[in-house]
XYZ file of C-alpha atoms in Angstrom:
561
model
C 33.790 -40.360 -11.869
C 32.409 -42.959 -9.256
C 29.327 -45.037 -10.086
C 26.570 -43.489 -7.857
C 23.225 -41.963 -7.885
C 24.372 -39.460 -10.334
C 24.797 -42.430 -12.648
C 21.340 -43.487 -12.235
C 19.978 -40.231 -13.019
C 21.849 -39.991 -15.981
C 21.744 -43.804 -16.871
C 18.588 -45.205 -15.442
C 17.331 -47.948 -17.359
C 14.923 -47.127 -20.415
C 11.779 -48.425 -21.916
C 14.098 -50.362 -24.991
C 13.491 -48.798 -28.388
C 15.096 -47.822 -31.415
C 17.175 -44.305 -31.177
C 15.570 -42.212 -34.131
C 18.607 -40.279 -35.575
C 18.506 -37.124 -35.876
C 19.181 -35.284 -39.556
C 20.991 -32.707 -38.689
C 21.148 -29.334 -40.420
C 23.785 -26.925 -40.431
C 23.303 -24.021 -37.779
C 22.677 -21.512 -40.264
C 19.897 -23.644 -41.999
C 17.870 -23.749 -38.437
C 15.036 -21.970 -37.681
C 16.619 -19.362 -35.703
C 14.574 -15.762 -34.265
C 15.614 -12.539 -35.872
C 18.595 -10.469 -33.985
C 17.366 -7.824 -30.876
C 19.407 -6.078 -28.607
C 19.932 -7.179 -25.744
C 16.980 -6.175 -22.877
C 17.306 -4.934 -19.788
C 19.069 -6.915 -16.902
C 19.664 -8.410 -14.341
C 20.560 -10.837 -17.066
C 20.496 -14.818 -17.298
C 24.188 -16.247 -16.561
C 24.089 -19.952 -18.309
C 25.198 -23.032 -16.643
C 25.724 -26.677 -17.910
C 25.451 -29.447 -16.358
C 29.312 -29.633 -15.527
C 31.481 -29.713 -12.662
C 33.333 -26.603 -13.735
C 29.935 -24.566 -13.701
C 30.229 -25.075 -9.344
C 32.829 -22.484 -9.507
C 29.823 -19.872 -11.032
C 27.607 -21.185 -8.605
C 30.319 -20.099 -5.924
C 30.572 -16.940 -7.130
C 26.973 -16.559 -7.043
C 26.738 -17.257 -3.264
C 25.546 -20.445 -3.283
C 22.422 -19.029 -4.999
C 20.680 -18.535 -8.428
C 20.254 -15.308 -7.412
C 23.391 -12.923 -6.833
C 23.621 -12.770 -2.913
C 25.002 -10.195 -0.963
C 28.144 -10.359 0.022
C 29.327 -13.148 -2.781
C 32.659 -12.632 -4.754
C 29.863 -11.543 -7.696
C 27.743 -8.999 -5.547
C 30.011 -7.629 -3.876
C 31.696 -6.369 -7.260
C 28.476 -5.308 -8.155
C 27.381 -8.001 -10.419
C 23.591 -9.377 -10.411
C 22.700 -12.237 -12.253
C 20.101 -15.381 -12.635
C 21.615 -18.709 -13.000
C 20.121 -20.936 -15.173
C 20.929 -24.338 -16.441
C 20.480 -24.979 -19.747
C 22.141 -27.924 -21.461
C 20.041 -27.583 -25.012
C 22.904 -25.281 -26.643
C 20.101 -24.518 -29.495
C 17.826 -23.024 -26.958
C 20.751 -20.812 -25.720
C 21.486 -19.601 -29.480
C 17.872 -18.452 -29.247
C 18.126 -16.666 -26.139
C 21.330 -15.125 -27.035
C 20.221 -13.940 -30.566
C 16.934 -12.387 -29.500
C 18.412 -10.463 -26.582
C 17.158 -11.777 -23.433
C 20.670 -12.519 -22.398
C 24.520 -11.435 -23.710
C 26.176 -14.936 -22.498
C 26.508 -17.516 -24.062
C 28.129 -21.293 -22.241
C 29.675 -24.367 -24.191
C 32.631 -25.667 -25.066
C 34.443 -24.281 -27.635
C 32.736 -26.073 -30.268
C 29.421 -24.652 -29.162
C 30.758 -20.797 -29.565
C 31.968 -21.811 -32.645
C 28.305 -23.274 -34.057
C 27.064 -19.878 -32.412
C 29.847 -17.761 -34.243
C 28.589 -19.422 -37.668
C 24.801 -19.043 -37.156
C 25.131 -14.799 -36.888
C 27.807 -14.711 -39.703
C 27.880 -11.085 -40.538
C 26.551 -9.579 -37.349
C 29.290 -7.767 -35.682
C 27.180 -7.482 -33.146
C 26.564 -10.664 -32.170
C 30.156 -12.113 -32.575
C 30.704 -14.102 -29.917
C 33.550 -12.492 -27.610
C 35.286 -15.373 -25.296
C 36.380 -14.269 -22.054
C 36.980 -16.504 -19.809
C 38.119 -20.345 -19.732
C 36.635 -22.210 -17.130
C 37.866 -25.865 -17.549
C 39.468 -28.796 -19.613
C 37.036 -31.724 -19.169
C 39.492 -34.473 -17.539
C 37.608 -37.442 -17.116
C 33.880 -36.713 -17.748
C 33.432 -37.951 -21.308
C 34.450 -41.252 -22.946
C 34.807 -42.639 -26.713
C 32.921 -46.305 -25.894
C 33.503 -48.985 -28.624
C 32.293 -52.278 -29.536
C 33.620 -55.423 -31.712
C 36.916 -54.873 -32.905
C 37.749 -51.627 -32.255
C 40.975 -51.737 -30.581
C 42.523 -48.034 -31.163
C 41.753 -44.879 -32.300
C 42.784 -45.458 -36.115
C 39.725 -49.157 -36.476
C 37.183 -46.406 -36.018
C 38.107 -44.990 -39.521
C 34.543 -46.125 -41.862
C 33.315 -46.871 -38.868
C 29.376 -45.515 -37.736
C 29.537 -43.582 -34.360
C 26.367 -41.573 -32.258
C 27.346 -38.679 -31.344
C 24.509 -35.933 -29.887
C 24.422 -33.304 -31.889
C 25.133 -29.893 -30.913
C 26.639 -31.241 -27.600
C 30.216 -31.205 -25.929
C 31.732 -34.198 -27.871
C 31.904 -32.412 -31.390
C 36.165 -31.450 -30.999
C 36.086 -34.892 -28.937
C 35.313 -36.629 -31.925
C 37.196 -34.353 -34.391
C 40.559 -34.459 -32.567
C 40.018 -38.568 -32.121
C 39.554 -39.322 -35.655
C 41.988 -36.747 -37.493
C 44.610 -38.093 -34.911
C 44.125 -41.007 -36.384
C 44.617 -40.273 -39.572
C 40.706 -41.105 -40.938
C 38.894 -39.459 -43.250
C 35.700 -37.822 -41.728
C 33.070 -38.247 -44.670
C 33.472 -41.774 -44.876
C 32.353 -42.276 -41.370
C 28.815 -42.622 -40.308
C 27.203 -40.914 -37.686
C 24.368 -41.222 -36.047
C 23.216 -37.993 -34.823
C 21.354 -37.952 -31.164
C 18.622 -35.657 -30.240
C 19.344 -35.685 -26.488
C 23.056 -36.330 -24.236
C 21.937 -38.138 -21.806
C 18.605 -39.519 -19.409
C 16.062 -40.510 -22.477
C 15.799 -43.516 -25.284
C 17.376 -40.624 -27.225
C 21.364 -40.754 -26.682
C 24.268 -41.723 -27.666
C 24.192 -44.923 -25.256
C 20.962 -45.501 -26.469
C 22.059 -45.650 -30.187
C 24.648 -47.901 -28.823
C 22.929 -51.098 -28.607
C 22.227 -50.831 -32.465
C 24.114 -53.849 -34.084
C 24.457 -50.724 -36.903
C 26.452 -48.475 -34.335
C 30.532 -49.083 -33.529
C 30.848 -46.509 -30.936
C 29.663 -43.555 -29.440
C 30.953 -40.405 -27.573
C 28.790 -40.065 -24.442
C 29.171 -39.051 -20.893
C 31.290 -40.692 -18.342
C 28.003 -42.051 -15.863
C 26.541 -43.426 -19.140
C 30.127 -44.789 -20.241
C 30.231 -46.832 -17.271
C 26.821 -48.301 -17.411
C 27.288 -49.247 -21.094
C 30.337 -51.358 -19.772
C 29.344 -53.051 -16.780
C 31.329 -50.597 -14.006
C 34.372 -49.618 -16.804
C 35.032 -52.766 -17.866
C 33.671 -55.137 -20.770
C 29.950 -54.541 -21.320
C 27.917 -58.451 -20.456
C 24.556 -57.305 -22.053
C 23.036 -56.983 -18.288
C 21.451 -54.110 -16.731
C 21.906 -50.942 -18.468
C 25.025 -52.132 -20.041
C 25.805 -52.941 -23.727
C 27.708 -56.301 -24.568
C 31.120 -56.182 -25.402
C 31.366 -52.928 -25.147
C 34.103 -50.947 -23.422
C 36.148 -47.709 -22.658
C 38.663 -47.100 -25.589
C 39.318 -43.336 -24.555
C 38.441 -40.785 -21.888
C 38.934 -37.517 -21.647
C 41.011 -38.681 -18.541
C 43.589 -39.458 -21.235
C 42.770 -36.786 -23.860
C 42.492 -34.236 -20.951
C 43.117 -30.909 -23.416
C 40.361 -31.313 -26.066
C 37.360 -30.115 -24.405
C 37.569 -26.431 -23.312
C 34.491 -25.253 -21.946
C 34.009 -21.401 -21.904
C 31.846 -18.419 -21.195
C 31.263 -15.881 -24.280
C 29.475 -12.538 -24.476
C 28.202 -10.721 -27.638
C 30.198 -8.372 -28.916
C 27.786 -5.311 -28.760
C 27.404 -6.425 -24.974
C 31.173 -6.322 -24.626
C 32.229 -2.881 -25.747
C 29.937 -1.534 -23.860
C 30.166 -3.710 -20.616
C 33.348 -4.088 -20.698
C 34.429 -3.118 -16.933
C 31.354 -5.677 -15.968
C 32.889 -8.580 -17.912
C 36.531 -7.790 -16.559
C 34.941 -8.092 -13.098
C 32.987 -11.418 -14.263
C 36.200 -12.898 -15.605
C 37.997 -11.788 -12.058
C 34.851 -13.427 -9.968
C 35.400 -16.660 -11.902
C 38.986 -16.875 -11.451
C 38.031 -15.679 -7.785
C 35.122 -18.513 -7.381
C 37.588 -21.326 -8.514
C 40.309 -19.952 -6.055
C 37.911 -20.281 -3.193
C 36.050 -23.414 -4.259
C 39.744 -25.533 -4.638
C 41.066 -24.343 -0.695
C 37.297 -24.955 0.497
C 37.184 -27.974 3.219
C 35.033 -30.583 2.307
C 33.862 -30.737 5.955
C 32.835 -27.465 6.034
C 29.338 -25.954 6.026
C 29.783 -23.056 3.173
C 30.825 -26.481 1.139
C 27.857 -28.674 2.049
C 25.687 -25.342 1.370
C 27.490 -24.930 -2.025
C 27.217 -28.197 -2.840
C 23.218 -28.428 -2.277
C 22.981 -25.588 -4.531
C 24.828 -27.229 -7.437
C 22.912 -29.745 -6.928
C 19.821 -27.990 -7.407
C 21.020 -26.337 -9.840
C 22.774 -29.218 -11.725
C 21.302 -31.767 -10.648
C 17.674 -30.728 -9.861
C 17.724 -32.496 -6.887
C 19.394 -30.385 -3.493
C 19.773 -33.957 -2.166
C 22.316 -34.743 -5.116
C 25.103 -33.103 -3.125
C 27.470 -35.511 -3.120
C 26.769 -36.548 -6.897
C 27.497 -32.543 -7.641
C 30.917 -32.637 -5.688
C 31.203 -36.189 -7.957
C 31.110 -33.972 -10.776
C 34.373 -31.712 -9.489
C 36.419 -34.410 -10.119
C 36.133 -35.115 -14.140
C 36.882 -31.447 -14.740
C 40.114 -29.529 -14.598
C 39.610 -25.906 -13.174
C 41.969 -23.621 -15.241
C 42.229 -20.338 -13.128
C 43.578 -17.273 -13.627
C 47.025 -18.380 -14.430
C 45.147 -21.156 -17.069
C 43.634 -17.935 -18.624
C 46.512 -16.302 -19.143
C 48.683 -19.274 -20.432
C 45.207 -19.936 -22.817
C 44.478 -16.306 -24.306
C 48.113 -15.079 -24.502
C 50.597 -17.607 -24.737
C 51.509 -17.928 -28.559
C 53.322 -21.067 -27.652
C 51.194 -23.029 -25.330
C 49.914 -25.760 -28.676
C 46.328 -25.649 -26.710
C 46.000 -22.128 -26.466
C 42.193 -19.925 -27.900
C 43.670 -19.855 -31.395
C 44.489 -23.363 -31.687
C 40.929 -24.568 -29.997
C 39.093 -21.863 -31.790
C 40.767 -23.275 -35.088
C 40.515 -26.911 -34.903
C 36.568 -26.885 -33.473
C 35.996 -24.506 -35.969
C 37.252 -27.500 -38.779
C 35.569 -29.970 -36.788
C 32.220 -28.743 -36.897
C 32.527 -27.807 -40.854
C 33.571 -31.299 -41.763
C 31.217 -33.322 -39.022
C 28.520 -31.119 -41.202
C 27.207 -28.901 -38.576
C 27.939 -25.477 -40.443
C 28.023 -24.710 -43.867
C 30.813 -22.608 -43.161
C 33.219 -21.007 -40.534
C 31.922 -17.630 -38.598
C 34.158 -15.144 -36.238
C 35.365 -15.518 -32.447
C 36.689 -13.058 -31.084
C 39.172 -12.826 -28.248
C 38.711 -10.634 -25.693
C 41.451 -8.113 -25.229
C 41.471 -8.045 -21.755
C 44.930 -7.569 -19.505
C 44.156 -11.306 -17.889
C 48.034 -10.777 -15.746
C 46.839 -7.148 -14.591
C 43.369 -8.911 -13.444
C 45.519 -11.558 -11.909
C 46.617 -9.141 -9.261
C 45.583 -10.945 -5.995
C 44.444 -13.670 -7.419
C 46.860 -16.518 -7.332
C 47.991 -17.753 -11.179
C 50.721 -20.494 -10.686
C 52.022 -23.428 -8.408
C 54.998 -25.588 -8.561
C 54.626 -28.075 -11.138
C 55.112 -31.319 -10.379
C 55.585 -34.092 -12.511
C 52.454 -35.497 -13.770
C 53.141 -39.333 -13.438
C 55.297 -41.578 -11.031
C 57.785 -42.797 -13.348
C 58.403 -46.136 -11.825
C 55.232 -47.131 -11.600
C 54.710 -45.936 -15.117
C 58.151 -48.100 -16.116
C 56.513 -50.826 -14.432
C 52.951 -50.852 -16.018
C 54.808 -50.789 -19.113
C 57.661 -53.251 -18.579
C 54.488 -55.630 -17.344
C 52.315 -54.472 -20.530
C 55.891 -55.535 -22.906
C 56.481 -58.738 -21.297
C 52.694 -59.878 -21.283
C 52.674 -58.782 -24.904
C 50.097 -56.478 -24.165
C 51.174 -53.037 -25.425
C 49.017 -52.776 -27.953
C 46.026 -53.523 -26.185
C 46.831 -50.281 -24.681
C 47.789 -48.224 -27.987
C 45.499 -45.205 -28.880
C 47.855 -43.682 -31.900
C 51.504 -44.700 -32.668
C 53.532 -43.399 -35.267
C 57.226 -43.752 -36.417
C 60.558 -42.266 -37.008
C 63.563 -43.012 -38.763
C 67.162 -42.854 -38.662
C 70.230 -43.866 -40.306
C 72.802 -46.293 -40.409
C 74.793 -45.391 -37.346
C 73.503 -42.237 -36.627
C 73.604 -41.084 -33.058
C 72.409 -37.113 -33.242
C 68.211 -36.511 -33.606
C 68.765 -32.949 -33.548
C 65.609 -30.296 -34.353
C 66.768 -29.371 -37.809
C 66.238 -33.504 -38.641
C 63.163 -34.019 -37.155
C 61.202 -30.873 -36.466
C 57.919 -31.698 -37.769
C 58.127 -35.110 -35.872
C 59.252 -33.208 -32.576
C 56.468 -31.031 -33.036
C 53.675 -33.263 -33.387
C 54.855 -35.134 -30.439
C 54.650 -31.979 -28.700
C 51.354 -31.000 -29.541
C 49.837 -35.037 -28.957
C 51.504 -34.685 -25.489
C 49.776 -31.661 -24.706
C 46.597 -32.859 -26.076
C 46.481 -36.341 -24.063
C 48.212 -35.115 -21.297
C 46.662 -37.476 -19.215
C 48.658 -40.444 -21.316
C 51.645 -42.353 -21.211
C 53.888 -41.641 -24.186
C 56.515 -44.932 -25.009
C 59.494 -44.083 -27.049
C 60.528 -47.488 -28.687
C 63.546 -48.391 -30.504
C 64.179 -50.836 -32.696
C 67.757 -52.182 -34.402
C 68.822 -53.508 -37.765
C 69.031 -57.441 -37.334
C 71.429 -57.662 -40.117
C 74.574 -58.029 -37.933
C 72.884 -60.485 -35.722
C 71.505 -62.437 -38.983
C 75.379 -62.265 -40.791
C 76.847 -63.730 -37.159
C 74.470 -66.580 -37.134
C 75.102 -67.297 -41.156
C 78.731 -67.158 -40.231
C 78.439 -69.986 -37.747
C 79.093 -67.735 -34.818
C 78.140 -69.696 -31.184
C 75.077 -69.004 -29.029
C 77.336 -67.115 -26.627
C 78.375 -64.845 -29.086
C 74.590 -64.233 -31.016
C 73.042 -63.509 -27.601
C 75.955 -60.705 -26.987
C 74.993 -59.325 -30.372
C 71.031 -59.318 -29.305
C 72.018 -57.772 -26.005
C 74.456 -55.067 -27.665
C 71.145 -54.495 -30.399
C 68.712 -54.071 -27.406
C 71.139 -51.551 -25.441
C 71.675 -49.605 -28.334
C 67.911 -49.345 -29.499
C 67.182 -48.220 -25.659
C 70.148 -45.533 -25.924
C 68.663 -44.182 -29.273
C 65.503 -44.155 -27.395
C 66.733 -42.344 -24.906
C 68.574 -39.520 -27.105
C 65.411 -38.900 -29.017
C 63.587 -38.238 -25.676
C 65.778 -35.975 -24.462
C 65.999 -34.372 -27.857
C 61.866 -33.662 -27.705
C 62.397 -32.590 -24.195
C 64.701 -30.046 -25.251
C 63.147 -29.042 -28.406
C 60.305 -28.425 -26.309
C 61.912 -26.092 -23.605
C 63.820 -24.829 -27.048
C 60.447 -23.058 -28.004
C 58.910 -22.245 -24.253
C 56.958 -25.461 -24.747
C 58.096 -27.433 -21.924
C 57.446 -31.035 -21.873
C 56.376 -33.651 -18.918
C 59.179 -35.556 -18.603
C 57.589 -38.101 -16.413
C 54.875 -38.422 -18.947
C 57.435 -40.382 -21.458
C 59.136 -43.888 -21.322
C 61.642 -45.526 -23.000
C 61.908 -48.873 -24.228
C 64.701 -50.361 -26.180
C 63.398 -53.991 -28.554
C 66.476 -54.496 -30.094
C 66.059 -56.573 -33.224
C 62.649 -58.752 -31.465
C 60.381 -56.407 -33.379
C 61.638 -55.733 -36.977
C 59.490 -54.617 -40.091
C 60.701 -57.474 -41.794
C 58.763 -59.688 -39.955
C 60.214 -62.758 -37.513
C 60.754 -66.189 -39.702
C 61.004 -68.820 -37.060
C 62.603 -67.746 -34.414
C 65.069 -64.610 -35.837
C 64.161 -61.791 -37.444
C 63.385 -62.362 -41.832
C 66.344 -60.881 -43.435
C 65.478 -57.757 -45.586
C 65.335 -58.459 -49.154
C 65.793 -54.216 -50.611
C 67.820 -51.738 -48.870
C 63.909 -50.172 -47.922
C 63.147 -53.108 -45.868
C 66.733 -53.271 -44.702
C 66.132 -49.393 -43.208
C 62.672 -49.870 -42.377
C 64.293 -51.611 -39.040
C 65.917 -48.596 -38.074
C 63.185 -46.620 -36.075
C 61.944 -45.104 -33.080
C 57.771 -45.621 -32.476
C 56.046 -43.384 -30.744
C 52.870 -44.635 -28.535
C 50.295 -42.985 -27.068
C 48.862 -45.105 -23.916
C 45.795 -44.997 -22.280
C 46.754 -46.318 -18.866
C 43.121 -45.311 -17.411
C 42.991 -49.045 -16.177
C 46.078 -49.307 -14.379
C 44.600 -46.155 -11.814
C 45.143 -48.704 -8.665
C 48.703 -49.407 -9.643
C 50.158 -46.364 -11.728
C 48.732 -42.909 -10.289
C 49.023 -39.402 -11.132
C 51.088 -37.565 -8.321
């Protein structure tokens, strides 16, 4: 998102004070009312303060009031938009009746789903998936935190009961720490008060902290390095958006159960005015007049501030609207990795072990025909590839040569062949081939390298041998060609696992790189490689590493197409 006014509302510089953490206690330990049906309507529809929530807005009329005439009314929906970003205050409204919906991420249904444990009633039903948050929210880190696996021990603000809960989940079990032995510093508020994550921040006691994207870029000077001035924090900087991790955050609209099987016909029309609203709000012309009146309303709405226009359309652009065909793809492909079981799943873990429920409650999927809805509403386009793969071969051929790769590296992890072995077929390597499927749907918005490297040992037994220079720098080169052919093969051997289980894979989104024998395990002793000592060290050499890039910084020079 671009720095601008919506980044002063958000990050306006504060009276300075210590953050008092919060001590959080599990959902179902909260002071919550007693269970009501649901009153009368029209009924409160919840929004966030989210770019996705423009599309409900739309739908709406441009109105917090259903208007004649809109893609809601004119199905005969009525309802009263109304932000609220406190997901606690929701929970309360949502429990005691005075509305059936609930709005959040996925994380957020599943804190709601745990605090009526036992009420069949007031399961939460999830019906419709409005977005994947693609650049709004950012992991900002201080000190030596270089990648995703120095935050392990590390103490982290996070706001409690807000979006970044699965953020911070998927981050950290990616990379391979152990939850209870970090520290976090629970917020009371998001964002815009002394109380927030960026706020907790400037604690020589804190090490990073999930936070929104306006507030990431004031705590680092623009995006950069933070230099202590203005709102920012020194030395602190961007380690990972959700530009990069792009399919973590689903944000959602749920209903209560009891609502649902009796509404039923009103949500399958709310679901179809969604898909409808985010139809009409991507072919609407910026230039156009229903835009400029949308986009006062939102931000009104959003914003409270009609003047905020252009910050509200700011907010379109760190969100990725999922439509119809996203819905169907989300609640009834088995092999999509990020579909509602796997979300529903992995926030549900994430919240249990961050400590925000003593134990896992029920979300249901609705069971409604999303591809019979989808008639007349558009659900597919023609894919394109994700990422120009020569400038991504040239961001990384500059990031190898400059020695810079891992300044770049979020997660990397390795696999391993054997002597002479040319086939890295499923049956070998399924569980690697899998995870690299599921990590490149998760940070779809990074670069994935495949690396090989070679066993040295030829190269060293030449050069013992008395071979010339002539001859040792053919062996190097033949090393380095067939590390980059290996490299290769195992690409194309994910790529085709992938399309092997109706998974396919971005093929743009990988590059290949072959070292040769310049990067062994053993270590370099002078100016060759060490010679292995044990036959492990001798096939430790023989491997294929696996990076995940966050090429965020290289925007200007490496785009998505």
């Amino acid at each position: 998102m671009k720095k601008s006014l919506l980044a002063c509302l958000f990050a306006m510089p504060l009276m300075a004070k210590a953050v008092t953490p919060v001590n959080v206690q599990p959902v179902e330990a909260r002071d919550l009312p007693s269970p009501r049906n649901v009153v009368s309507g029209p009924y409160e529809l919840p929004l966030i303060t989210w770019g996705g929530d423009i599309a409900t807005i739309a739908g709406n009329g441009s109105n917090d009031i259903t208007q004649k005439g809109s893609i809601f009314g004119e199905s005969g929906l009525a309802y009263k938009l109304s932000r609220e970003d406190v997901f606690q205050n929701q929970l309360e409204q949502y429990i005691s009746g005075k509305t059936p919906f609930l709005r959040g991420s996925m994380s957020m249904i599943n804190m709601a789903a745990s605090a009526v444990k036992g009420n069949d009633d007031l399961t939460p039903v999830v019906f419709y998936q409005l977005t994947w948050s693609s650049g709004g929210d950012a992991l900002v880190v201080k000190g030596d935190i270089k990648r995703a696996s120095d935050l392990c021990g590390k103490s982290i603000a996070i706001n409690m009961d807000g979006p970044h809960l699965n953020y911070a989940y998927r981050i950290l079990s990616d990379a391979g720490c152990k939850i209870n032995q970090n520290k976090f510093v629970w917020t009371k508020d998001l964002s815009g008060t002394n109380e927030t994550p960026l706020e907790a921040l400037r604690s020589d006691k804190v090490d990073a902290a999930f936070m929104i994207t306006p507030d990431a870029l004031a705590a680092t000077s623009g995006g950069g390095v933070g230099d202590g001035s203005e709102d920012s924090v020194r030395g602190a900087s961007i380690l990972l958006s959700t530009k990069t991790a792009n399919r973590v955050i689903a944000d959602v609209y749920a209903v209560r159960n009891d609502y649902y099987l009796s509404h039923k016909v009103e949500i399958e029309k709310l679901a179809l005015g969604l898909a409808k609203s985010q139809e009409t709000l991507k072919s609407m012309k910026t230039g156009s007049s229903d835009y400029a009146k949308l986009m006062r309303a939102s931000g009104k709405l959003l914003l409270d501030a009609p003047e905020a226009s252009a910050d509200a359309a700011a907010l379109l652009g760190d969100a990725t609207a999922v439509g119809m065909g996203g819905n169907i793809s989300f609640f009834t492909d088995a092999n999509n990795f990020r579909n509602f079981e796997q979300i529903v799943s992995e926030s549900a873990e994430g919240i249990k072990q961050l400590g925000m429920v003593q134990s896992v409650g029920k979300v249901i999927k609705a069971d409604l025909n999303y591809t019979m809805l989808a008639n007349g509403v558009t659900t597919s386009s023609v894919k394109k590839p994700a990422f120009d793969s020569n400038q991504v071969a040239k961001v990384v051929e500059t990031k190898q040569k400059m020695g810079t790769l891992d300044d770049s590296t979020v997660f990397e992890f390795e696999i391993f062949f054997k002597p002479n072995q040319n086939d890295f077929n499923e049956s070998l390597y399924q569980d690697q081939f899998k995870r690299v499927t599921q990590l490149a749907q998760t940070y779809a918005g990074a670069v994935i390298t495949v690396e090989g490297h070679s066993d040295p040992m030829g190269y060293l037994r030449k050069k013992k041998g008395g071979e010339s220079v002539f001859v040792l720098n053919q062996v190097k080169q033949s090393a380095k060609n067939l590390s980059m052919t290996r490299s290769q093969q195992v690409r194309d051997s994910i790529v085709h696992y992938g399309e092997a289980h109706t998974t396919p894979l971005d093929q743009s989104q990988f590059s290949v790189i072959g070292h040769g024998i310049s990067n062994p395990k053993t270590g370099i002793c002078g100016s060759d490689p060490c010679a292995p000592k044990t036959e492990k060290e001798w096939l430790s050499n023989m491997r294929v590493v696996f990076r995940i890039l966050q090429v965020e910084a290289e925007e200007s020079a490496f785009s998505p197409l």
